């Protein structure tokens, strides 16, 4: 039998430290807060925790504008606090994964400040091009600007990805905010410095790295205009992306035994088959986001739309089958940039608990490494803020301002934000029904979700039928059922908009997963199957031991195992 690597049968828990646990009364979470909650994470059973950035940063983009890769922002604590977190986590069998933002740095980073001098060797750490104050080097658009006429903000050049520096009379490239200058990966000195960053954290006991938008690091060096788009075709999965990652893998990832997961922006299956190949030449696994755009009609995020579940299943089928025996998937429903999944694809009212369980069971039955975002395991929901002043996210504020200027109704925009804003997942973790949900004794940096008195960790732990215990079982099953790790994927009802039914098979073992995606009862007739089965997991309680025609209750989900 093939012995899986720890991350192939493991489950990873994502922590957004700012909203996880505050120990100082500042209203902002910190590293000591993470340490304080390790017993809870051990009880859940996760194998590793991924921490989003806690480095020194001006916080233009919530820490993804890094000003020092090896120093901790005092808001979050100290290196001693980090070392204690690592030690306490390892004592509980929990590994540590850090977020590395290597496509760009903050313009407050020492490298960039030096780069403002044309004679400095650090000038070549960034991407500078000639132009005039009124004419950019090309027509590439910032990802924080967009291509629509209503999305012109954040730069004196509208949505341009270029920023003019008057003193040196050149532009620098920023695919994101102007305060996030893109690094020049063509420069070997840049790659050498980034390897040192990885070594620094590996020396402190880190087990893995999540690499932010890492498929954007290799730009077409001709920097051509894009006649039909926003420029992404010339830097997404760019000319030397695979070459750069193979070098990083050879020089630091493999020698330091670092698990790596790459966040892939607008990528393709074919590229991810290379990035996350089982040969291990580049990365361990990849995130892709295609399945989280099934409620973006015609690619438009800022609108209200129901998810297309036939498209959702087709996307999972494409990636499950395309990566099988070739490369490794990362499985996830939500993160710090996505709304709460039970609000998005489930139900917040009467069926919140079965819907949250169903979504977990549908995802965790597939091949890949599941990621759980903090609060997902108790069924946390979107907060449904009603005022623009409730939001802290720069993207949300700029969307609201730009679309208001374009004449859109403010109530409509607030409804869209309540559904789509990144802040929906950034409200504080709900630990109990006490003051500020047990998150802080001070004033929270962002408001809590009002339902914390009912939806919280303490209540979940008291209820043996809570969402928490379903997640706990799912995590444990990955250690005992090889079909979850190695099995193939067959979509048995690809055209149903309401029922998801798939089968996994491996060496005589089979798993059958059925999930009702709707809040209505659905008739289900099992496919032609043979042999003896046992009910392995169910989100409503008891169920027939053999798959048989049945009426699925709202959001009902069942796992059957055949040996």
XYZ file of C-alpha atoms in Angstrom, residues 179-459:
281
model
C 1.470 50.296 -2.493
C 2.234 46.700 -3.591
C 5.137 46.857 -6.049
C 5.799 43.713 -8.102
C 9.138 42.008 -7.600
C 11.383 41.309 -10.575
C 11.778 37.542 -10.496
C 14.031 37.713 -13.565
C 16.723 39.069 -11.223
C 18.601 36.153 -9.558
C 19.320 38.396 -6.557
C 15.577 38.643 -5.857
C 15.197 34.880 -5.904
C 18.219 34.515 -3.636
C 16.704 36.881 -1.063
C 13.358 35.081 -1.134
C 15.116 31.767 -0.552
C 16.731 33.324 2.530
C 13.262 34.255 3.800
C 12.136 30.642 3.442
C 15.276 29.452 5.224
C 14.698 31.907 8.073
C 11.254 30.516 8.832
C 12.262 26.902 8.244
C 14.968 27.413 10.876
C 12.200 28.452 13.291
C 10.295 25.220 12.786
C 7.872 26.049 9.983
C 6.642 22.985 8.079
C 5.061 24.542 5.017
C 4.439 27.643 2.941
C 1.368 28.997 1.215
C 2.581 31.040 -1.755
C 0.329 33.977 -2.565
C -0.611 34.464 -6.268
C 2.570 32.618 -7.151
C 1.576 31.989 -10.764
C 1.873 35.734 -11.458
C 5.613 35.982 -10.774
C 6.834 35.540 -14.379
C 5.909 38.387 -16.691
C 6.295 38.488 -20.468
C 9.451 40.592 -20.712
C 8.205 42.392 -23.817
C 5.366 43.871 -21.706
C 3.036 44.118 -24.713
C -0.299 45.891 -24.806
C -3.328 43.637 -24.447
C -5.762 44.588 -27.232
C -8.694 42.601 -25.820
C -8.149 42.192 -22.076
C -6.528 43.510 -18.923
C -3.048 42.112 -19.533
C -3.344 38.934 -17.479
C -2.537 36.709 -20.456
C 0.984 38.150 -20.375
C 1.777 37.386 -16.740
C -0.575 34.596 -15.557
C 1.272 31.252 -15.645
C 3.973 33.280 -17.352
C 6.929 32.239 -19.498
C 9.291 31.211 -16.675
C 6.885 30.466 -13.811
C 7.610 26.739 -13.827
C 11.347 27.357 -14.171
C 11.384 29.688 -11.165
C 9.387 27.280 -9.007
C 11.588 24.325 -9.925
C 14.576 26.392 -8.819
C 12.915 27.316 -5.511
C 11.983 23.687 -4.982
C 15.488 22.430 -5.712
C 17.233 25.011 -3.553
C 14.928 25.349 -0.552
C 11.516 23.596 -0.573
C 12.817 20.040 -0.922
C 16.030 20.417 1.122
C 14.029 21.915 4.007
C 11.143 19.428 3.629
C 8.607 22.221 3.207
C 5.085 21.454 2.075
C 4.025 24.118 -0.415
C 0.628 25.189 -1.684
C 0.386 27.736 -4.455
C -2.494 30.158 -4.815
C -3.227 30.194 -8.537
C -4.982 33.172 -10.082
C -7.013 32.481 -13.254
C -4.981 29.353 -13.928
C -5.596 26.222 -15.993
C -5.712 22.527 -15.224
C -2.776 21.941 -17.545
C -0.578 24.374 -15.627
C -1.589 22.967 -12.251
C -0.746 19.479 -13.481
C 2.811 20.810 -13.720
C 2.844 23.009 -10.614
C 1.573 20.234 -8.325
C 2.857 17.170 -10.184
C 3.254 14.094 -8.008
C 6.923 14.055 -9.011
C 7.279 16.992 -6.615
C 9.456 19.185 -8.825
C 7.618 22.450 -8.089
C 4.862 22.586 -5.443
C 3.008 20.108 -3.259
C -0.478 21.291 -4.291
C -2.433 24.203 -5.719
C -5.496 26.305 -4.950
C -7.702 27.205 -7.887
C -10.850 29.331 -7.640
C -12.979 28.357 -10.614
C -15.580 26.626 -8.427
C -16.082 29.837 -6.443
C -17.175 31.799 -9.506
C -20.359 29.828 -10.191
C -22.335 32.744 -8.735
C -20.519 35.287 -10.943
C -22.835 35.564 -13.988
C -20.728 36.374 -17.059
C -17.751 36.718 -14.726
C -19.304 39.612 -12.774
C -18.607 39.399 -9.047
C -20.485 42.491 -7.900
C -24.020 41.320 -8.502
C -26.526 39.081 -6.746
C -26.947 35.677 -8.352
C -27.774 32.130 -7.361
C -25.010 29.557 -7.788
C -25.063 27.293 -10.824
C -24.709 23.858 -9.227
C -24.446 21.994 -12.529
C -21.443 24.187 -13.351
C -20.074 23.652 -9.834
C -20.136 19.884 -10.232
C -18.649 20.092 -13.721
C -15.722 22.125 -12.417
C -15.005 19.701 -9.600
C -15.262 16.796 -12.057
C -12.797 18.513 -14.405
C -10.235 19.067 -11.665
C -10.747 15.795 -9.798
C -10.356 13.695 -12.920
C -7.666 15.863 -14.478
C -5.424 15.844 -11.403
C -5.971 12.165 -10.455
C -2.681 10.208 -10.540
C -1.014 13.294 -12.027
C -0.967 16.091 -9.437
C -2.452 17.089 -6.078
C -5.499 19.246 -5.327
C -6.164 21.582 -2.426
C -9.851 21.387 -1.437
C -11.604 24.389 0.069
C -14.908 26.231 0.220
C -13.845 29.494 1.808
C -10.945 31.568 3.058
C -10.217 35.134 4.157
C -11.171 36.448 0.693
C -14.466 34.584 0.288
C -17.878 34.872 1.979
C -19.020 32.192 4.405
C -19.884 29.020 2.521
C -23.029 28.157 4.492
C -24.398 31.607 3.584
C -23.300 31.293 -0.024
C -24.256 27.717 -0.972
C -26.345 26.637 2.006
C -28.820 28.134 4.464
C -28.522 30.524 7.404
C -31.862 29.739 9.036
C -33.717 26.524 9.787
C -31.295 24.358 7.816
C -27.993 26.005 8.751
C -26.657 22.946 10.588
C -27.530 20.265 7.993
C -26.422 22.598 5.190
C -23.039 23.203 6.817
C -22.584 19.470 7.350
C -23.652 18.667 3.791
C -21.157 21.105 2.304
C -18.401 19.634 4.451
C -19.267 16.075 3.448
C -19.456 16.954 -0.253
C -16.007 18.562 -0.203
C -14.156 16.178 2.116
C -15.198 13.151 0.075
C -12.974 14.249 -2.812
C -9.286 13.705 -3.515
C -6.888 16.336 -2.243
C -5.997 18.120 0.968
C -9.011 19.768 2.643
C -8.641 23.237 4.146
C -10.995 24.484 6.860
C -11.288 28.236 7.376
C -11.737 29.374 10.984
C -15.385 29.203 12.022
C -16.387 27.014 9.088
C -16.363 24.035 11.460
C -19.137 25.571 13.581
C -21.185 26.890 10.664
C -20.420 30.600 11.016
C -22.418 32.825 8.658
C -22.040 36.163 6.908
C -22.661 39.089 9.308
C -25.078 40.996 7.026
C -23.729 44.456 7.735
C -26.188 47.209 6.817
C -23.895 50.260 6.577
C -20.832 50.895 4.485
C -19.096 52.115 7.649
C -19.331 48.569 9.040
C -16.839 47.390 6.429
C -13.053 47.539 6.738
C -12.040 45.913 3.452
C -10.467 48.295 0.912
C -11.954 46.367 -2.007
C -15.454 46.701 -0.563
C -15.133 50.431 0.088
C -13.767 51.150 -3.353
C -16.399 49.032 -5.080
C -19.133 50.878 -3.209
C -17.697 54.312 -4.038
C -17.057 53.515 -7.692
C -20.444 51.967 -8.379
C -22.246 54.729 -6.460
C -20.452 57.226 -8.689
C -21.713 55.229 -11.670
C -25.282 55.705 -10.452
C -25.993 52.375 -8.759
C -28.511 52.284 -5.896
C -26.779 52.244 -2.464
C -29.218 49.723 -0.993
C -28.519 47.365 -3.879
C -24.773 47.760 -3.341
C -25.079 47.064 0.386
C -27.032 43.907 -0.415
C -24.256 42.831 -2.781
C -21.593 43.501 -0.144
C -23.580 41.525 2.417
C -23.295 38.599 0.020
C -19.875 39.059 -1.617
C -17.572 41.209 0.560
C -14.305 39.752 1.810
C -15.215 41.076 5.257
C -17.943 38.436 5.494
C -15.284 35.925 6.513
C -13.185 38.332 8.577
C -15.521 38.943 11.507
C -14.165 37.689 14.843
C -14.177 34.002 15.705
C -17.214 33.187 17.839
C -15.928 31.342 20.912
C -18.851 31.715 23.317
C -21.975 33.776 24.036
C -20.204 36.224 26.347
C -18.810 39.686 25.723
C -17.608 40.027 22.121
C -18.051 36.269 21.653
C -14.969 35.627 23.787
C -12.746 37.160 21.103
C -11.603 40.273 22.978
C -12.162 42.285 26.121
C -11.656 45.453 24.086
C -13.385 46.964 21.070
C -13.186 44.523 18.123
C -11.432 45.873 15.038
C -14.533 44.859 13.065
C -18.050 44.155 14.312
C -19.171 40.664 15.220
C -21.900 38.663 13.549
C -25.062 39.148 15.626
C -25.801 35.416 15.871
C -22.753 34.682 18.039
C -24.960 34.061 21.074
C -26.262 30.908 19.349
C -23.479 30.067 16.885
C -20.279 29.654 18.871
C -17.638 27.094 19.794
C -18.838 26.523 23.350
C -22.344 25.679 22.148
